[in-house]
Amino acid sequence: MKVAVVGATGLVGTKMLQVLEERNFPVTELVPVASERSVGKEVIFKGKPYKVVSMTDAIAAKPAVALFSAGGSTSLEWAPQFAAAGITVIDNSSAWRMDPAKPLVVPEINADILTAGDKVIANPNCSTIQMVVALNPLHKKYGIKRIVVSTYQSVTGTGVKAVTQLMNEREGKEGEMAYKYPIDMNAIPQIDVFLDNGYTKEEMKMVNETRKIMRDDTIRVTSTTVRIPVMGGHSESVNVEFEHDYDLDEVKKLLAASPGVVVVDDPANAQYPMPKDAHEKDEVFVGRLRRDESQPNTLNCWIVSDNLRKGAATNAVQIAEYLMEKHLLNGVK
Ligand code: 2RA
């Protein structure tokens, strides 16, 4: 199958190439796309060099599927043009996520909504993906009423420039700043821009995307998102109130049996999820499971995942795998 990766030289694009290769996605020809200044450069895929091409050339190459990670404005302009050519776009930007006509998909939860007619499919925000993978099985069993989440997010979520800022600060070097403030030895309680309601865009993504993916607008969600000087994954402290009471051992068993979830919860031996352990893994790790003793039917937990993998590239490739298995891609038997 011909596969395009748009934004192939960025952090997520590079990870998409790695994940396609690792999961042995049947790529017969790769069509790497990047900004005009990267056209003509080479990317290596499965040991073979491929020349970076322009958007127009990528459409002309007619790939069956295009994985986009090139930012919202590029996606708004180009995804419809790929779609019009019959190419299925799986888009990692926020451009289409809340469009009622576009599916927002985490395969473990709602891949069943996908049809051959869906030509632009939105990949959710990284911090949302890891939370819903862990919480959806609990929602099905106990009914979630309200979620209070605080995040501790890796600099890799911002991109290469932020990783460079952190490294420069550690090495005492001057350089371009991705953030308004130093990130090393700091915590910045702002991810993305502020909205009129005093929340950031990242915080409202967690509210709105969670409801759309879990197909339940009654779930109340409130979020505080924070950037910390960490690489390898996002962490989330989650307080979740259920309609019905739960048994803690049953919660652990349910999570351990859920696809894509790994329970790491052994306080006696200081075992809990951490970004350094989640790095380069595809699963969502859950631990610190305990009753919120301040009110009934409420659980506290700690959720960690590699934001570039399950939070971005892996989720996108899993969507492509589902489309392929269900024969929902043009020209793919
Ligand atoms: C971040 N959620 O970590 C973003 C990346 N999509 O900033």
Coordinates of C-alpha atoms and ligand atoms in Angstrom, one line a residue:
M1 CA 0.0 0.0 0.0
K2 CA 1.2 3.5 -0.8
V3 CA 1.3 5.6 2.4
A4 CA 2.0 9.3 2.7
V5 CA 3.3 10.9 5.9
V6 CA 2.8 14.6 5.9
G7 CA 5.1 16.4 8.2
A8 CA 7.6 13.5 7.9
T9 CA 10.5 15.4 9.3
G10 CA 8.9 16.6 12.5
L11 CA 8.9 14.8 15.9
V12 CA 5.6 13.1 15.4
G13 CA 6.2 12.5 11.7
T14 CA 9.5 10.8 12.4
K15 CA 7.7 8.7 15.1
M16 CA 5.0 7.7 12.5
L17 CA 7.7 6.4 10.2
Q18 CA 9.2 4.4 13.1
V19 CA 5.8 3.0 14.2
L20 CA 4.8 2.0 10.6
E21 CA 8.1 0.2 10.3
E22 CA 7.9 -1.5 13.7
R23 CA 4.3 -2.7 13.3
N24 CA 5.2 -3.9 9.8
F25 CA 2.4 -1.9 8.2
P26 CA 2.3 -3.1 4.6
V27 CA 3.9 0.0 3.0
T28 CA 4.9 -0.8 -0.5
E29 CA 5.8 2.8 -1.3
L30 CA 6.3 5.7 1.2
V31 CA 5.4 9.2 0.1
P32 CA 7.1 11.6 2.6
V33 CA 5.9 15.2 2.6
A34 CA 7.3 18.2 4.4
S35 CA 7.4 22.0 4.0
E36 CA 8.8 23.5 0.8
R37 CA 12.3 23.9 2.3
S38 CA 12.5 20.2 3.0
V39 CA 11.4 19.1 -0.5
G40 CA 14.2 17.0 -2.1
K41 CA 15.7 16.0 1.3
E42 CA 15.7 12.3 2.1
V43 CA 14.1 10.3 4.8
I44 CA 15.1 6.7 5.5
F45 CA 12.3 4.1 5.8
K46 CA 13.0 0.4 6.2
G47 CA 16.6 1.1 5.3
K48 CA 15.6 2.7 2.0
P49 CA 15.9 6.5 1.1
Y50 CA 12.8 8.3 0.0
K51 CA 12.8 11.9 -1.3
V52 CA 10.5 14.4 0.4
V53 CA 7.9 15.7 -2.0
S54 CA 5.5 18.6 -2.1
M55 CA 1.8 18.3 -1.2
T56 CA 0.7 18.5 -4.8
D57 CA 3.1 15.7 -5.8
A58 CA 1.9 13.6 -2.9
I59 CA -1.8 13.9 -4.1
A60 CA -0.7 13.0 -7.6
A61 CA 1.0 9.9 -6.2
K62 CA -2.4 8.7 -5.0
P63 CA -1.6 7.0 -1.7
A64 CA -4.4 5.0 -0.1
V65 CA -3.8 6.8 3.2
A66 CA -2.0 9.9 4.4
L67 CA -1.0 10.4 8.0
F68 CA -0.9 14.1 8.7
S69 CA 1.2 15.8 11.4
A70 CA 1.9 19.2 10.0
G71 CA -0.2 21.6 12.1
G72 CA -3.8 22.9 12.0
S73 CA -3.6 25.4 9.2
T74 CA -1.8 23.0 6.8
S75 CA -4.4 20.4 7.6
L76 CA -7.3 22.8 7.0
E77 CA -5.9 23.7 3.6
W78 CA -4.7 20.3 2.4
A79 CA -6.7 17.5 4.1
P80 CA -9.9 18.3 2.0
Q81 CA -7.8 18.2 -1.2
F82 CA -6.3 14.8 -0.3
A83 CA -9.9 13.6 0.6
A84 CA -11.3 14.9 -2.7
A85 CA -8.7 12.7 -4.5
G86 CA -10.0 9.7 -2.6
I87 CA -7.1 9.5 -0.1
T88 CA -8.0 8.8 3.5
V89 CA -6.4 11.4 5.8
I90 CA -5.7 10.6 9.5
D91 CA -4.9 14.0 10.9
N92 CA -3.0 14.6 14.2
S93 CA -3.8 18.3 14.4
S94 CA -6.7 19.8 16.2
A95 CA -8.2 21.2 13.0
W96 CA -11.0 18.6 12.5
R97 CA -11.4 17.1 16.0
M98 CA -14.6 18.8 17.0
D99 CA -16.2 18.9 13.5
P100 CA -19.4 16.9 14.0
A101 CA -19.0 15.4 10.6
K102 CA -15.5 14.0 11.3
P103 CA -14.8 11.0 13.4
L104 CA -12.4 11.4 16.4
V105 CA -11.0 8.0 17.0
V106 CA -9.2 6.0 19.6
P107 CA -9.3 2.5 18.2
E108 CA -9.7 0.7 21.6
I109 CA -12.9 2.8 22.1
N110 CA -14.8 3.8 19.0
A111 CA -13.2 2.5 15.8
D112 CA -16.6 1.0 15.1
I113 CA -17.9 4.4 13.9
L114 CA -15.5 4.4 10.9
T115 CA -16.9 3.9 7.4
A116 CA -15.4 3.9 3.9
G117 CA -16.9 7.4 3.4
D118 CA -14.8 8.9 6.2
K119 CA -12.0 10.5 4.3
V120 CA -10.7 12.9 7.1
I121 CA -10.4 11.1 10.4
A122 CA -9.1 13.1 13.4
N123 CA -6.5 11.7 15.8
P124 CA -7.2 13.1 19.3
N125 CA -5.0 15.2 21.5
C126 CA -2.2 13.2 23.3
S127 CA -3.4 14.0 26.8
T128 CA -7.0 13.0 26.0
I129 CA -6.0 9.7 24.3
Q130 CA -4.2 8.3 27.3
M131 CA -6.9 9.4 29.7
V132 CA -9.8 7.9 27.8
V133 CA -8.0 4.6 27.1
A134 CA -7.8 4.1 30.8
L135 CA -11.2 5.5 31.8
N136 CA -13.5 4.1 29.1
P137 CA -13.6 0.6 30.5
L138 CA -14.5 2.1 33.9
H139 CA -17.1 4.3 32.3
K140 CA -18.8 1.2 30.8
K141 CA -18.9 -0.5 34.1
Y142 CA -19.6 2.2 36.7
G143 CA -20.7 5.2 34.6
I144 CA -18.5 8.3 34.9
K145 CA -20.2 11.5 36.3
R146 CA -17.2 13.8 36.6
I147 CA -13.4 13.8 35.9
V148 CA -10.9 16.2 37.5
V149 CA -7.6 15.9 35.8
S150 CA -4.2 17.7 36.2
T151 CA -1.5 16.9 33.7
Y152 CA 2.3 16.9 33.8
Q153 CA 3.3 17.1 30.2
S154 CA 6.5 16.2 28.4
V155 CA 8.3 18.9 26.3
T156 CA 8.2 16.5 23.3
G157 CA 4.5 17.5 23.0
T158 CA 5.6 20.9 21.9
G159 CA 8.1 19.7 19.3
V160 CA 11.8 19.8 18.5
K161 CA 12.2 23.4 19.5
A162 CA 11.1 22.7 23.1
V163 CA 13.4 19.7 23.4
T164 CA 16.2 21.9 22.2
Q165 CA 15.3 24.7 24.7
L166 CA 15.4 22.2 27.6
M167 CA 18.7 20.7 26.4
N168 CA 20.2 24.2 25.9
E169 CA 19.2 25.2 29.5
R170 CA 20.7 22.1 30.9
E171 CA 24.0 22.7 29.1
G172 CA 23.9 26.5 30.0
K173 CA 23.7 27.4 26.3
E174 CA 21.8 30.3 24.8
G175 CA 19.2 29.5 22.1
E176 CA 15.8 29.9 20.7
M177 CA 13.0 29.7 23.3
A178 CA 9.9 27.5 22.6
Y179 CA 8.3 28.7 25.8
K180 CA 7.9 32.2 27.2
Y181 CA 9.8 31.0 30.4
P182 CA 12.7 28.7 31.2
I183 CA 11.4 25.1 31.3
D184 CA 14.2 23.4 33.2
M185 CA 13.7 23.4 37.0
N186 CA 10.2 24.9 36.3
A187 CA 6.6 24.0 35.7
I188 CA 4.5 26.1 33.3
P189 CA 0.8 26.0 33.9
Q190 CA 0.0 27.0 30.4
I191 CA -0.2 24.6 27.4
D192 CA -1.4 26.3 24.2
V193 CA -3.3 29.7 24.3
F194 CA -5.7 31.0 26.8
L195 CA -9.4 31.1 25.9
D196 CA -12.1 33.5 27.1
N197 CA -13.2 31.2 29.9
G198 CA -9.7 31.3 31.5
Y199 CA -8.9 27.8 30.5
T200 CA -6.2 26.9 27.9
K201 CA -7.0 25.3 24.6
E202 CA -5.2 22.1 25.8
E203 CA -7.5 22.0 28.8
M204 CA -10.7 22.4 26.8
K205 CA -9.5 19.7 24.3
M206 CA -9.5 17.3 27.3
V207 CA -13.1 18.4 28.1
N208 CA -14.6 18.3 24.7
E209 CA -12.7 15.4 23.1
T210 CA -13.3 13.1 26.0
R211 CA -17.1 13.5 25.6
K212 CA -17.0 13.0 21.8
I213 CA -14.8 9.9 22.0
M214 CA -16.7 8.3 24.8
R215 CA -20.0 9.3 23.1
D216 CA -21.4 10.8 26.3
D217 CA -22.0 14.6 26.6
T218 CA -23.2 14.2 30.2
I219 CA -19.7 13.5 31.5
R220 CA -18.4 16.6 33.3
V221 CA -14.7 17.2 32.9
T222 CA -12.4 19.9 34.3
S223 CA -8.7 20.1 33.6
T224 CA -5.4 21.9 34.4
T225 CA -2.6 21.2 32.0
V226 CA 1.0 21.8 33.0
R227 CA 4.3 21.6 31.1
I228 CA 7.2 20.1 33.0
P229 CA 10.9 19.5 32.1
V230 CA 10.4 15.8 31.3
M231 CA 10.7 13.7 28.1
G232 CA 9.3 10.3 27.4
G233 CA 5.6 10.8 28.3
H234 CA 2.8 12.7 29.8
S235 CA 1.5 12.0 33.3
E236 CA -2.0 12.7 34.6
S237 CA -3.4 12.8 38.1
V238 CA -7.1 11.9 37.6
N239 CA -9.9 12.0 40.1
V240 CA -13.0 10.3 38.7
E241 CA -16.5 10.2 40.2
F242 CA -18.8 7.3 39.2
E243 CA -22.6 6.9 39.2
H244 CA -22.2 3.5 40.9
D245 CA -19.9 2.3 43.6
Y246 CA -16.9 0.1 42.6
D247 CA -14.7 -2.5 44.2
L248 CA -11.0 -1.4 44.0
D249 CA -9.8 -5.0 43.2
E250 CA -12.4 -5.3 40.5
V251 CA -11.2 -1.9 39.0
K252 CA -7.6 -3.2 38.9
K253 CA -8.7 -6.5 37.2
L254 CA -10.9 -4.6 34.8
L255 CA -8.1 -2.3 33.8
A256 CA -5.5 -5.1 33.6
A257 CA -7.9 -6.9 31.1
S258 CA -8.5 -3.8 29.0
P259 CA -6.7 -3.5 25.6
G260 CA -3.8 -1.1 25.6
V261 CA -3.7 -0.7 29.4
V262 CA -1.0 -1.9 31.8
V263 CA -1.6 -1.7 35.6
V264 CA 1.6 -0.8 37.5
D265 CA 0.3 -0.4 41.1
D266 CA 2.3 -1.9 43.9
P267 CA 2.9 0.9 46.5
A268 CA 4.6 -1.5 48.9
N269 CA 7.4 -1.9 46.4
A270 CA 7.3 1.7 45.1
Q271 CA 5.9 0.5 41.8
Y272 CA 3.9 3.1 39.8
P273 CA 3.9 4.5 36.3
M274 CA 6.6 7.0 35.3
P275 CA 7.4 8.6 32.0
K276 CA 10.9 7.2 31.9
D277 CA 9.4 3.7 31.9
A278 CA 6.6 4.6 29.4
H279 CA 9.1 6.0 26.9
E280 CA 9.0 4.1 23.6
K281 CA 6.0 1.9 24.7
D282 CA 2.6 1.9 23.1
E283 CA 0.5 1.1 26.2
V284 CA -1.2 3.4 28.7
F285 CA 0.1 2.8 32.3
V286 CA -2.2 3.2 35.3
G287 CA -1.3 3.1 38.9
R288 CA -1.7 4.9 42.3
L289 CA -5.3 3.5 42.3
R290 CA -7.0 4.4 45.5
R291 CA -10.3 5.5 46.9
D292 CA -11.0 9.2 47.2
E293 CA -11.9 9.1 50.8
S294 CA -13.5 12.6 50.7
Q295 CA -16.6 11.5 48.8
P296 CA -18.4 8.3 47.7
N297 CA -17.9 6.4 44.4
T298 CA -14.8 8.3 43.6
L299 CA -11.4 7.0 42.5
N300 CA -7.9 8.6 42.2
C301 CA -5.4 7.3 39.7
W302 CA -2.2 8.2 37.9
I303 CA -2.0 7.7 34.1
V304 CA 1.2 7.8 32.1
S305 CA 1.9 7.2 28.4
D306 CA 4.4 8.1 25.7
N307 CA 2.7 11.1 24.1
L308 CA 4.5 10.7 20.8
R309 CA 3.5 7.1 20.5
K310 CA 0.0 6.2 21.8
G311 CA -0.7 10.0 22.1
A312 CA 0.0 10.5 18.4
A313 CA 1.8 8.2 16.0
T314 CA 0.7 4.8 17.3
N315 CA -2.9 5.8 17.6
A316 CA -2.8 7.1 14.0
V317 CA -1.2 3.9 12.7
Q318 CA -3.8 1.8 14.7
I319 CA -6.5 3.7 12.9
A320 CA -4.9 2.9 9.6
E321 CA -4.6 -0.7 10.5
Y322 CA -8.3 -0.8 11.4
L323 CA -9.3 0.8 8.1
M324 CA -7.1 -1.7 6.2
E325 CA -8.5 -4.8 8.1
K326 CA -12.1 -3.6 7.5
H327 CA -11.3 -2.8 3.8
L328 CA -12.3 0.8 4.2
L329 CA -9.4 2.3 2.1
N330 CA -9.8 3.1 -1.6
G331 CA -8.1 0.6 -3.8
V332 CA -6.9 -1.7 -1.0
K333 CA -8.3 -5.2 -1.0
Ligands
2RA1 C1 1.2 19.1 23.9 N1 -1.0 18.2 23.5 O1 1.7 18.2 24.7 C2 0.1 18.8 22.9 C3 0.7 18.0 21.8 N2 -0.4 17.6 20.9 O2 1.5 20.2 23.9

